[in-house]
Structure formats: structure tokens, C-alpha cells
mmCIF file of C-alpha atoms and ligand atoms in Angstrom:
data_model
loop_
_atom_site.group_PDB
_atom_site.id
_atom_site.type_symbol
_atom_site.label_atom_id
_atom_site.label_comp_id
_atom_site.label_asym_id
_atom_site.label_seq_id
_atom_site.Cartn_x
_atom_site.Cartn_y
_atom_site.Cartn_z
ATOM 1 C CA MET A 10 -1.192 19.241 27.062
ATOM 2 C CA ALA A 11 -1.201 18.054 23.435
ATOM 3 C CA LEU A 12 -0.936 14.340 22.608
ATOM 4 C CA ASN A 13 2.152 14.081 20.387
ATOM 5 C CA ILE A 14 2.731 10.679 18.783
ATOM 6 C CA ILE A 15 5.872 9.940 16.797
ATOM 7 C CA ALA A 16 5.315 7.201 14.223
ATOM 8 C CA LEU A 17 7.938 5.064 12.486
ATOM 9 C CA GLU A 18 7.488 3.028 9.294
ATOM 10 C CA SER A 19 10.248 0.651 8.169
ATOM 11 C CA SER A 20 8.479 -2.456 6.843
ATOM 12 C CA CYS A 21 9.880 -2.409 3.312
ATOM 13 C CA ASP A 22 11.942 0.112 1.360
ATOM 14 C CA GLU A 23 10.671 3.428 2.743
ATOM 15 C CA THR A 24 12.191 4.868 5.919
ATOM 16 C CA SER A 25 9.570 7.214 7.293
ATOM 17 C CA ALA A 26 8.767 9.171 10.450
ATOM 18 C CA SER A 27 5.766 11.341 11.247
ATOM 19 C CA ILE A 28 4.470 13.478 14.091
ATOM 20 C CA ILE A 29 0.747 13.329 14.862
ATOM 21 C CA GLN A 30 -0.641 15.924 17.287
ATOM 22 C CA ASP A 31 -4.120 15.167 18.655
ATOM 23 C CA GLY A 32 -4.907 13.139 15.522
ATOM 24 C CA LYS A 33 -3.544 15.733 13.028
ATOM 25 C CA VAL A 34 -0.459 15.158 10.876
ATOM 26 C CA LEU A 35 2.237 17.771 11.589
ATOM 27 C CA SER A 36 4.963 16.125 9.506
ATOM 28 C CA ASN A 37 5.462 13.063 7.317
ATOM 29 C CA THR A 38 9.083 12.544 6.276
ATOM 30 C CA ILE A 39 9.641 9.750 3.738
ATOM 31 C CA LEU A 40 12.968 8.524 2.428
ATOM 32 C CA SER A 41 12.512 6.102 -0.487
ATOM 33 C CA GLN A 42 15.509 3.812 -0.835
ATOM 34 C CA SER A 43 16.863 3.994 -4.390
ATOM 35 C CA VAL A 44 19.448 1.249 -3.820
ATOM 36 C CA HIS A 45 17.004 -1.451 -5.047
ATOM 37 C CA GLU A 46 16.245 0.015 -8.486
ATOM 38 C CA ILE A 47 18.952 -1.882 -10.350
ATOM 39 C CA TYR A 48 17.982 -5.230 -8.793
ATOM 40 C CA GLY A 49 14.396 -5.266 -10.078
ATOM 41 C CA GLY A 50 12.990 -5.722 -6.567
ATOM 42 C CA VAL A 51 13.677 -4.968 -2.913
ATOM 43 C CA VAL A 52 16.834 -6.663 -1.569
ATOM 44 C CA PRO A 53 15.991 -7.339 2.128
ATOM 45 C CA GLU A 54 19.581 -7.107 3.408
ATOM 46 C CA LEU A 55 20.146 -3.765 1.680
ATOM 47 C CA ALA A 56 16.776 -2.459 2.900
ATOM 48 C CA SER A 57 17.572 -3.074 6.582
ATOM 49 C CA ARG A 58 21.008 -1.514 6.239
ATOM 50 C CA ALA A 59 19.537 1.575 4.577
ATOM 51 C CA HIS A 60 16.895 1.895 7.344
ATOM 52 C CA GLN A 61 19.661 1.700 9.963
ATOM 53 C CA GLN A 62 21.668 4.327 8.118
ATOM 54 C CA HIS A 63 18.826 6.824 7.678
ATOM 55 C CA ILE A 64 16.406 6.410 10.569
ATOM 56 C CA ILE A 65 17.967 9.051 12.837
ATOM 57 C CA SER A 66 18.074 11.777 10.178
ATOM 58 C CA VAL A 67 14.502 10.946 9.093
ATOM 59 C CA VAL A 68 13.266 11.207 12.704
ATOM 60 C CA ASP A 69 15.180 14.486 13.214
ATOM 61 C CA LYS A 70 13.607 15.950 10.075
ATOM 62 C CA ALA A 71 10.090 14.877 11.115
ATOM 63 C CA LEU A 72 10.544 16.537 14.533
ATOM 64 C CA GLU A 73 11.992 19.684 12.991
ATOM 65 C CA GLU A 74 9.189 20.041 10.414
ATOM 66 C CA ALA A 75 6.584 19.538 13.142
ATOM 67 C CA GLY A 76 8.293 22.092 15.410
ATOM 68 C CA ILE A 77 8.280 19.562 18.267
ATOM 69 C CA SER A 78 11.184 18.649 20.545
ATOM 70 C CA ILE A 79 11.897 15.059 21.504
ATOM 71 C CA ASP A 80 10.915 15.897 25.114
ATOM 72 C CA GLU A 81 7.382 16.828 24.018
ATOM 73 C CA LEU A 82 6.584 13.333 22.666
ATOM 74 C CA SER A 83 3.782 11.437 24.426
ATOM 75 C CA ALA A 84 4.018 7.998 22.729
ATOM 76 C CA ILE A 85 5.731 6.048 19.924
ATOM 77 C CA ALA A 86 3.868 4.117 17.240
ATOM 78 C CA PHE A 87 5.778 1.716 14.997
ATOM 79 C CA THR A 88 5.082 -0.931 12.341
ATOM 80 C CA GLN A 89 5.145 -4.399 13.895
ATOM 81 C CA GLY A 90 4.423 -6.174 10.592
ATOM 82 C CA PRO A 91 3.761 -7.514 8.045
ATOM 83 C CA GLY A 92 6.985 -6.731 6.211
ATOM 84 C CA LEU A 93 10.649 -7.664 5.918
ATOM 85 C CA LEU A 94 11.935 -8.910 9.254
ATOM 86 C CA GLY A 95 15.299 -7.114 9.204
ATOM 87 C CA SER A 96 13.642 -3.854 8.190
ATOM 88 C CA LEU A 97 10.950 -4.132 10.869
ATOM 89 C CA LEU A 98 13.665 -4.794 13.464
ATOM 90 C CA VAL A 99 15.285 -1.431 12.771
ATOM 91 C CA GLY A 100 12.058 0.504 13.455
ATOM 92 C CA ILE A 101 11.037 -1.552 16.478
ATOM 93 C CA SER A 102 14.498 -1.346 18.079
ATOM 94 C CA PHE A 103 14.600 2.400 17.572
ATOM 95 C CA ALA A 104 11.108 2.691 19.094
ATOM 96 C CA LYS A 105 12.110 0.616 22.126
ATOM 97 C CA GLY A 106 15.257 2.713 22.667
ATOM 98 C CA LEU A 107 13.252 5.928 22.547
ATOM 99 C CA SER A 108 10.579 4.476 24.834
ATOM 100 C CA ILE A 109 13.193 3.607 27.479
ATOM 101 C CA ALA A 110 15.090 6.883 27.106
ATOM 102 C CA LYS A 111 12.005 9.122 27.357
ATOM 103 C CA ASP A 112 9.808 6.825 29.454
ATOM 104 C CA ILE A 113 6.882 6.989 27.017
ATOM 105 C CA PRO A 114 4.572 4.161 25.876
ATOM 106 C CA LEU A 115 4.847 2.044 22.747
ATOM 107 C CA ILE A 116 2.026 1.354 20.276
ATOM 108 C CA SER A 117 2.435 -1.506 17.796
ATOM 109 C CA VAL A 118 0.640 -1.048 14.471
ATOM 110 C CA ASN A 119 -0.341 -3.496 11.728
ATOM 111 C CA HIS A 120 0.918 -2.051 8.432
ATOM 112 C CA MET A 121 -2.143 -3.230 6.442
ATOM 113 C CA GLN A 122 -4.593 -1.765 8.954
ATOM 114 C CA ALA A 123 -2.624 1.485 8.791
ATOM 115 C CA HIS A 124 -3.014 1.639 4.989
ATOM 116 C CA ILE A 125 -6.784 1.516 5.588
ATOM 117 C CA LEU A 126 -6.759 4.036 8.443
ATOM 118 C CA ALA A 127 -4.900 6.500 6.188
ATOM 119 C CA HIS A 128 -8.479 7.458 5.240
ATOM 120 C CA PHE A 129 -8.805 9.114 8.653
ATOM 121 C CA ILE A 130 -5.908 11.535 8.107
ATOM 122 C CA GLU A 131 -8.032 14.001 6.152
ATOM 123 C CA ASP A 132 -11.654 14.682 5.239
ATOM 124 C CA PRO A 133 -13.824 13.218 3.800
ATOM 125 C CA LYS A 134 -13.633 10.211 6.125
ATOM 126 C CA PRO A 135 -15.616 7.023 5.448
ATOM 127 C CA ASP A 136 -18.496 5.981 7.707
ATOM 128 C CA PHE A 137 -18.356 2.569 9.387
ATOM 129 C CA PRO A 138 -18.881 -0.087 8.179
ATOM 130 C CA PHE A 139 -17.037 0.349 4.895
ATOM 131 C CA LEU A 140 -15.322 -1.938 2.430
ATOM 132 C CA CYS A 141 -11.660 -1.313 1.637
ATOM 133 C CA LEU A 142 -9.747 -2.725 -1.311
ATOM 134 C CA THR A 143 -6.160 -2.674 -0.056
ATOM 135 C CA ILE A 144 -3.722 -3.061 -2.923
ATOM 136 C CA SER A 145 0.034 -2.896 -2.440
ATOM 137 C CA GLY A 146 3.281 -4.540 -3.473
ATOM 138 C CA GLY A 147 2.803 -7.284 -0.893
ATOM 139 C CA HIS A 148 -0.973 -7.602 -0.455
ATOM 140 C CA THR A 149 -4.333 -7.561 -2.201
ATOM 141 C CA GLN A 150 -7.209 -7.695 0.274
ATOM 142 C CA LEU A 151 -10.903 -6.910 0.497
ATOM 143 C CA VAL A 152 -11.484 -5.806 4.080
ATOM 144 C CA LEU A 153 -14.705 -5.132 5.958
ATOM 145 C CA VAL A 154 -13.898 -2.260 8.321
ATOM 146 C CA SER A 155 -16.351 -2.093 11.235
ATOM 147 C CA ASN A 156 -14.309 0.200 13.448
ATOM 148 C CA TYR A 157 -10.804 1.631 13.881
ATOM 149 C CA LEU A 158 -9.645 -1.611 15.480
ATOM 150 C CA ASP A 159 -12.213 -4.053 14.127
ATOM 151 C CA MET A 160 -11.430 -5.244 10.603
ATOM 152 C CA LYS A 161 -12.065 -8.535 8.818
ATOM 153 C CA VAL A 162 -10.393 -9.786 5.643
ATOM 154 C CA LEU A 163 -13.195 -11.061 3.365
ATOM 155 C CA GLY A 164 -10.980 -11.969 0.432
ATOM 156 C CA GLU A 165 -7.345 -11.847 -0.636
ATOM 157 C CA THR A 166 -4.879 -12.965 -3.257
ATOM 158 C CA ARG A 167 -4.012 -16.631 -3.443
ATOM 159 C CA ASP A 168 -0.590 -15.915 -4.935
ATOM 160 C CA ASP A 169 0.973 -12.642 -6.135
ATOM 161 C CA ALA A 170 -0.203 -9.246 -4.925
ATOM 162 C CA VAL A 171 -1.464 -6.926 -7.650
ATOM 163 C CA GLY A 172 1.486 -4.549 -7.068
ATOM 164 C CA GLU A 173 3.826 -7.487 -7.525
ATOM 165 C CA ALA A 174 2.083 -8.255 -10.837
ATOM 166 C CA PHE A 175 2.581 -4.621 -11.949
ATOM 167 C CA ASP A 176 6.256 -4.753 -10.927
ATOM 168 C CA LYS A 177 7.055 -8.173 -12.427
ATOM 169 C CA ILE A 178 5.305 -7.381 -15.708
ATOM 170 C CA GLY A 179 7.044 -3.998 -15.703
ATOM 171 C CA LYS A 180 10.377 -5.790 -15.470
ATOM 172 C CA MET A 181 9.435 -7.876 -18.558
ATOM 173 C CA LEU A 182 8.709 -4.614 -20.391
ATOM 174 C CA GLY A 183 12.153 -3.291 -19.423
ATOM 175 C CA PHE A 184 11.118 -0.860 -16.680
ATOM 176 C CA PRO A 185 13.147 -0.355 -13.475
ATOM 177 C CA TYR A 186 11.652 -1.347 -10.086
ATOM 178 C CA PRO A 187 9.060 -0.383 -8.928
ATOM 179 C CA SER A 188 7.269 -0.083 -12.246
ATOM 180 C CA GLY A 189 3.579 0.325 -11.349
ATOM 181 C CA TYR A 190 3.833 4.081 -11.787
ATOM 182 C CA LEU A 191 5.548 3.733 -15.192
ATOM 183 C CA ILE A 192 2.929 1.293 -16.509
ATOM 184 C CA ASP A 193 0.289 3.781 -15.333
ATOM 185 C CA GLU A 194 1.994 6.665 -17.181
ATOM 186 C CA HIS A 195 2.393 4.765 -20.474
ATOM 187 C CA ALA A 196 -1.151 3.352 -20.233
ATOM 188 C CA LYS A 197 -2.546 6.897 -20.423
ATOM 189 C CA THR A 198 -1.686 7.127 -24.135
ATOM 190 C CA GLY A 199 -2.349 3.489 -25.070
ATOM 191 C CA ASP A 200 -5.325 1.463 -26.345
ATOM 192 C CA PRO A 201 -6.636 -0.804 -23.550
ATOM 193 C CA GLY A 202 -8.402 -3.043 -26.086
ATOM 194 C CA LYS A 203 -5.380 -3.657 -28.337
ATOM 195 C CA PHE A 204 -4.137 -6.869 -26.689
ATOM 196 C CA LYS A 205 -6.247 -9.420 -24.809
ATOM 197 C CA PHE A 206 -4.936 -11.129 -21.694
ATOM 198 C CA PRO A 207 -6.850 -13.723 -19.666
ATOM 199 C CA SER A 208 -8.264 -12.652 -16.296
ATOM 200 C CA THR A 209 -8.153 -15.460 -13.744
ATOM 201 C CA SER A 210 -11.181 -15.944 -11.512
ATOM 202 C CA VAL A 211 -10.947 -17.801 -8.189
ATOM 203 C CA PRO A 212 -13.792 -18.631 -5.761
ATOM 204 C CA GLY A 213 -15.237 -16.167 -3.264
ATOM 205 C CA TYR A 214 -13.804 -12.683 -2.978
ATOM 206 C CA ASN A 215 -10.278 -13.952 -3.620
ATOM 207 C CA TYR A 216 -7.796 -13.031 -6.307
ATOM 208 C CA SER A 217 -5.028 -14.634 -8.344
ATOM 209 C CA PHE A 218 -2.511 -12.606 -10.322
ATOM 210 C CA SER A 219 0.111 -15.218 -11.202
ATOM 211 C CA GLY A 220 -1.780 -16.295 -14.373
ATOM 212 C CA ILE A 221 -1.685 -12.927 -16.092
ATOM 213 C CA LYS A 222 2.004 -12.592 -15.279
ATOM 214 C CA THR A 223 2.742 -15.904 -17.039
ATOM 215 C CA ALA A 224 0.383 -15.042 -19.916
ATOM 216 C CA VAL A 225 2.246 -11.771 -20.553
ATOM 217 C CA LEU A 226 5.609 -13.573 -20.336
ATOM 218 C CA TYR A 227 4.645 -16.148 -23.021
ATOM 219 C CA PHE A 228 2.909 -13.523 -25.167
ATOM 220 C CA LEU A 229 6.024 -11.311 -25.218
ATOM 221 C CA ARG A 230 8.327 -14.278 -25.810
ATOM 222 C CA ASP A 231 6.339 -15.280 -28.907
ATOM 223 C CA LYS A 232 6.152 -11.754 -30.301
ATOM 224 C CA LEU A 233 9.857 -11.089 -29.725
ATOM 225 C CA LYS A 234 10.761 -14.179 -31.782
ATOM 226 C CA THR A 235 9.706 -12.379 -34.951
ATOM 227 C CA ASP A 236 10.124 -8.744 -33.922
ATOM 228 C CA ASP A 237 12.947 -7.608 -31.606
ATOM 229 C CA LEU A 238 11.347 -4.203 -31.261
ATOM 230 C CA PHE A 239 7.830 -5.430 -30.453
ATOM 231 C CA ILE A 240 7.870 -4.001 -26.912
ATOM 232 C CA GLU A 241 9.264 -0.608 -27.929
ATOM 233 C CA LYS A 242 6.768 -0.262 -30.793
ATOM 234 C CA ASN A 243 3.742 -1.229 -28.684
ATOM 235 C CA LEU A 244 4.720 -0.027 -25.214
ATOM 236 C CA SER A 245 1.723 2.230 -24.533
ATOM 237 C CA ASP A 246 -0.819 -0.272 -25.906
ATOM 238 C CA LEU A 247 0.793 -3.096 -23.924
ATOM 239 C CA CYS A 248 0.689 -1.052 -20.696
ATOM 240 C CA ALA A 249 -2.916 0.026 -21.303
ATOM 241 C CA SER A 250 -4.071 -3.532 -22.113
ATOM 242 C CA ILE A 251 -2.294 -5.099 -19.116
ATOM 243 C CA GLN A 252 -3.515 -2.393 -16.725
ATOM 244 C CA HIS A 253 -7.054 -2.733 -18.093
ATOM 245 C CA THR A 254 -7.037 -6.498 -17.350
ATOM 246 C CA LEU A 255 -5.681 -5.994 -13.814
ATOM 247 C CA ILE A 256 -8.305 -3.316 -13.071
ATOM 248 C CA LYS A 257 -11.087 -5.535 -14.426
ATOM 249 C CA MET A 258 -10.016 -8.367 -12.109
ATOM 250 C CA LEU A 259 -9.812 -6.045 -9.073
ATOM 251 C CA MET A 260 -13.165 -4.418 -9.714
ATOM 252 C CA GLU A 261 -15.138 -7.619 -10.425
ATOM 253 C CA LYS A 262 -14.595 -8.916 -6.887
ATOM 254 C CA LEU A 263 -15.038 -5.488 -5.329
ATOM 255 C CA ILE A 264 -18.457 -5.132 -7.013
ATOM 256 C CA LEU A 265 -19.498 -8.658 -5.980
ATOM 257 C CA CYS A 266 -18.377 -8.131 -2.371
ATOM 258 C CA ALA A 267 -20.096 -4.737 -2.109
ATOM 259 C CA LYS A 268 -23.351 -6.138 -3.527
ATOM 260 C CA GLU A 269 -23.439 -9.295 -1.399
ATOM 261 C CA ASN A 270 -22.603 -7.427 1.797
ATOM 262 C CA ASN A 271 -24.889 -4.540 0.917
ATOM 263 C CA ILE A 272 -22.209 -1.887 1.429
ATOM 264 C CA LYS A 273 -22.066 1.404 -0.422
ATOM 265 C CA GLU A 274 -19.153 3.023 1.437
ATOM 266 C CA ILE A 275 -16.141 1.943 -0.623
ATOM 267 C CA ALA A 276 -12.472 2.827 -0.084
ATOM 268 C CA ILE A 277 -9.180 1.928 -1.732
ATOM 269 C CA ALA A 278 -5.805 1.973 -0.024
ATOM 270 C CA GLY A 279 -2.166 0.961 -0.524
ATOM 271 C CA GLY A 280 0.500 1.884 -3.055
ATOM 272 C CA VAL A 281 -1.397 0.590 -6.093
ATOM 273 C CA ALA A 282 -4.312 2.887 -5.157
ATOM 274 C CA ALA A 283 -2.078 5.620 -6.624
ATOM 275 C CA ASN A 284 -2.916 4.182 -10.061
ATOM 276 C CA SER A 285 -4.809 6.740 -12.125
ATOM 277 C CA GLY A 286 -6.720 4.069 -14.089
ATOM 278 C CA ILE A 287 -7.982 2.487 -10.859
ATOM 279 C CA ARG A 288 -8.956 5.890 -9.455
ATOM 280 C CA ASP A 289 -10.869 6.856 -12.622
ATOM 281 C CA HIS A 290 -12.560 3.454 -12.821
ATOM 282 C CA LEU A 291 -13.702 3.681 -9.213
ATOM 283 C CA ILE A 292 -15.226 7.108 -9.786
ATOM 284 C CA GLY A 293 -17.196 5.644 -12.720
ATOM 285 C CA LEU A 294 -18.382 2.713 -10.598
ATOM 286 C CA SER A 295 -19.458 4.978 -7.757
ATOM 287 C CA GLU A 296 -21.820 6.796 -10.131
ATOM 288 C CA HIS A 297 -23.176 3.543 -11.539
ATOM 289 C CA TYR A 298 -23.712 1.760 -8.192
ATOM 290 C CA ASP A 299 -24.459 4.852 -6.122
ATOM 291 C CA TRP A 300 -21.398 4.207 -3.958
ATOM 292 C CA LYS A 301 -19.634 6.779 -1.812
ATOM 293 C CA THR A 302 -15.987 6.229 -2.685
ATOM 294 C CA TYR A 303 -12.883 7.274 -0.767
ATOM 295 C CA ILE A 304 -9.496 7.585 -2.425
ATOM 296 C CA PRO A 305 -6.556 8.778 -0.297
ATOM 297 C CA LYS A 306 -4.155 11.504 -1.355
ATOM 298 C CA LEU A 307 -1.185 10.027 -3.285
ATOM 299 C CA GLU A 308 1.216 10.780 -0.416
ATOM 300 C CA TYR A 309 -0.864 8.571 1.912
ATOM 301 C CA CYS A 310 -1.275 5.670 -0.566
ATOM 302 C CA THR A 311 2.326 4.480 -0.724
ATOM 303 C CA ASP A 312 4.187 3.550 2.466
ATOM 304 C CA ASN A 313 4.398 6.433 4.928
ATOM 305 C CA ALA A 314 4.601 6.939 8.681
ATOM 306 C CA ALA A 315 1.600 9.292 8.891
ATOM 307 C CA MET A 316 -0.726 6.303 8.390
ATOM 308 C CA ILE A 317 1.123 4.437 11.165
ATOM 309 C CA GLY A 318 0.695 7.517 13.377
ATOM 310 C CA ILE A 319 -3.032 7.824 12.743
ATOM 311 C CA ALA A 320 -3.535 4.090 13.399
ATOM 312 C CA GLY A 321 -1.416 4.515 16.547
ATOM 313 C CA TYR A 322 -3.531 7.475 17.648
ATOM 314 C CA TYR A 323 -6.756 5.419 17.561
ATOM 315 C CA ARG A 324 -5.053 2.525 19.348
ATOM 316 C CA PHE A 325 -3.793 4.957 22.011
ATOM 317 C CA LEU A 326 -7.339 6.289 22.538
ATOM 318 C CA GLU A 327 -8.524 2.692 23.053
ATOM 319 C CA GLY A 328 -5.664 1.986 25.480
ATOM 320 C CA ALA A 329 -4.180 -0.599 23.085
ATOM 321 C CA LEU A 330 -0.525 -0.133 24.050
ATOM 322 C CA CYS A 331 2.271 -2.715 24.108
ATOM 323 C CA ASP A 332 5.373 -3.271 26.239
ATOM 324 C CA LEU A 333 9.078 -3.883 25.621
ATOM 325 C CA THR A 334 8.575 -7.612 24.987
ATOM 326 C CA VAL A 335 6.940 -6.847 21.618
ATOM 327 C CA ILE A 336 8.685 -8.418 18.610
ATOM 328 C CA PRO A 337 8.278 -7.858 14.873
ATOM 329 C CA ASN A 338 6.112 -10.278 12.913
ATOM 330 C CA ALA A 339 6.874 -10.508 9.184
ATOM 331 C CA ARG A 340 3.505 -12.229 8.582
ATOM 332 C CA LEU A 341 1.365 -10.305 11.056
ATOM 333 C CA LYS A 342 -2.364 -10.920 10.497
ATOM 334 C CA PHE A 343 -5.300 -8.701 11.509
HETATM 335 O O1 LIG B 405 1.913 0.157 -0.307
HETATM 336 P P1 LIG B 405 3.231 0.240 -0.997
HETATM 337 O O2 LIG B 405 3.943 1.569 -1.025
HETATM 338 O O3 LIG B 405 4.244 -0.788 -0.404
HETATM 339 C C1 LIG B 405 3.872 -2.051 0.048
HETATM 340 O O4 LIG B 405 3.412 -2.142 1.217
HETATM 341 O O5 LIG B 405 3.959 -2.970 -0.792
HETATM 342 O O6 LIG B 405 2.985 -0.280 -2.495
HETATM 343 C C2 LIG B 405 4.034 -0.367 -3.443
HETATM 344 C C3 LIG B 405 3.439 -0.869 -4.752
HETATM 345 C C4 LIG B 405 4.480 -1.242 -5.797
HETATM 346 O O7 LIG B 405 4.159 -2.519 -6.317
HETATM 347 C C5 LIG B 405 4.310 -0.164 -6.872
HETATM 348 O O8 LIG B 405 4.641 -0.586 -8.181
HETATM 349 C C6 LIG B 405 2.838 0.135 -6.743
HETATM 350 O O9 LIG B 405 2.600 0.137 -5.352
HETATM 351 N N1 LIG B 405 2.446 1.426 -7.329
HETATM 352 C C7 LIG B 405 1.637 1.538 -8.410
HETATM 353 C C8 LIG B 405 1.519 2.914 -8.700
HETATM 354 N N2 LIG B 405 2.255 3.619 -7.777
HETATM 355 C C9 LIG B 405 2.812 2.680 -6.940
HETATM 356 N N3 LIG B 405 1.018 0.579 -9.125
HETATM 357 C C10 LIG B 405 0.245 0.991 -10.163
HETATM 358 N N4 LIG B 405 0.103 2.294 -10.513
HETATM 359 C C11 LIG B 405 0.700 3.284 -9.819
HETATM 360 N N5 LIG B 405 0.530 4.568 -10.162
HETATM 361 ZN ZN1 LIG B 406 2.412 -0.796 2.289
#
């Protein structure tokens, strides 16, 4: 009989469900909550309410697209953390209810590990050990991945995540939330050398993105004093210059970490890995350093339940299940 895992993702503002059959994705239903756009960021209370409102229809759609009935499910994987507590509670409570009703086991999944394991949804898959730069709205980490369950954070941000920097700077430029994608689009037609912003360097393989955010804020404030239309007139060049600085900061530590740990298998993961500038830059670096690079499909970069399902599948194979006493952990570590 086939091993059918249903996976649930509800850590932030995407309500998602996926069916994984013997390690293959049969469906991946994602509902992105639009309610936050006008607030310039995710409003936790609204996010949990929206998850509660939509989770049943999202699960129904995932089952329907996979052609699987609820009675054919073998196990339930869900995001335990990190994420917003109220949002995580919706997914975990749903998973527990289904586990009791259908008498099937539960598998708790770390959202950040799942972003990395999204590389095992499709070919080509990285060889162990590999280095993964995980870049999202909440995290920026350099992770040494030795196995499906064995991962070590070698470096991370000391303050803002790089996605947060994209979104906060985007807000200053007048974009709605989340604005990473919009900065990316405008950057394509801009001059990355037009404006210079400082790139902060911190010890080890760590990052800091709060400095560039403040630098852009003061830069725009000064320019707007003498020209109200400065942003509109220079939007593409501003986006290209800011994105260029962020990419430079990300890549400097990635190169250092890869060299010092003698690793040539390099992956990127997380929502910011959807950035076309980062993807192009990485391809250039792979030629220069003779790296083998792995970039997930866009659909598997931003939050989705298929990555939770694939992480759950490997945990299931290792017998790493959990019981009904499991609770969400907003700051879950590896
Ligand atoms: O992984 P993700 O979907 O959610 C979290 O776990 O945080 O990442 C969301 C982040 C947001 O900050 C969003 O602006 C950013 O990914 N993002 C991008 C792009 N697409 C999404 N940032 C830069 N360029 C993009 N094309
Ligand atoms: Zn994420």
C-alpha cells in the first residue's frame, strides 16, 4: 500500500496543504492571505483567523487534486515552528484532530529544515554534505546539511532577516507588503551602480541587515527634502542598487563559508531565493568557483506545504514521529 502523507503549513501568512505519496508531490495547495497587504506586514491576529477560516477548504482541495480520500492517508506532517504562535496553533490543532479521528501518526516538522529539504522534491538533488543559504522573511542562515535530519547552523543574521530588509525598504519606496518581488522586478531595468549603500560586515559567517535599512531611510529622507519626486524618478536605479548591496552581503559570507569548509555543493532556499538577481549571481559564482548549485523551483521557495511533506516523509522513514503532547514552538531551533 502507498505511503500517503498529508502536510500542513500555517507558520505565517500562507495556508497550505499537500499530499506526498511515497516521496512524490501529488498536490500542493497554497492560499496566500491578502488581508495583510494594506498593513505593510503580517498582522499575527489576522493571520491566525485567516488560517482557521481557510484550512478545511485548502485541505479538501489538496486531497481532491491528489485524487486521494481522507481514509487513504497514512500520516500527518505539520509545521511545529518557527513561526507565529497563533498561526502554528491552527495547523497543529487540525493535525491532532485528524490524527485522533483517523488513528494515524503525527510528524512534527521544523519550517527552516523544510525550506532546505524542498531540494529533495525534484531532481537534481544535492549530495550530502551541502551548504544551504536559507533566506526568508524571518531568517537568514548558512546551514551545513549532513543528512535529511542532521543540519547545523554555521551562521545567521544578528538582527533583521534579508527578506525583512527587502520588505521594510520596499515600504520606504512605497511598495505594498511583501515587496521583495517588486524590488526584484524594478531592479531588472535599473543601474546597480547608481547609488552606493554601505554593506555591514559582522564576524564569522553571520549577517546584519539593519544597517542598510537605516542607511536607505536617511538617504531617502535627505533626497526627498529637495525633490518630492526623487523616488518616482529613480525607482529602478534605487531598487537595483539596494538589491545589488544585499546580494553582495549574502554572497560574501556564502563564498567564505564554502571555501573554509571546502564545500562545492551549494543550495539556496526560502522565499528570497525566488529573487532573480540572487539566482543569476549564484549561477555566475558556480562557474567561477566550480560549485554545483541548486536552486528550487519558485513554487517551492516561498512557504508551501509540499516542503513540509517531503521533510515529514524523511522523518517518517527514520521513525521520527511525535505524539499528541506536541506543542508549537514559535522559536523552534534545529
Ligand atoms: O520563505 P517565505 O515565503 O516566508 C517566510 O518564511 O518568511 O519568504 C517570504 C519573503 C518575503 O520577505 C518576500 O518579500 C521575499 O520572501 N521574497 C522575495 C522575492 N519573492 C519573495 N525577496 C526578493 N526577491 C523576490 N523575488
Ligand atoms: Zn518560510
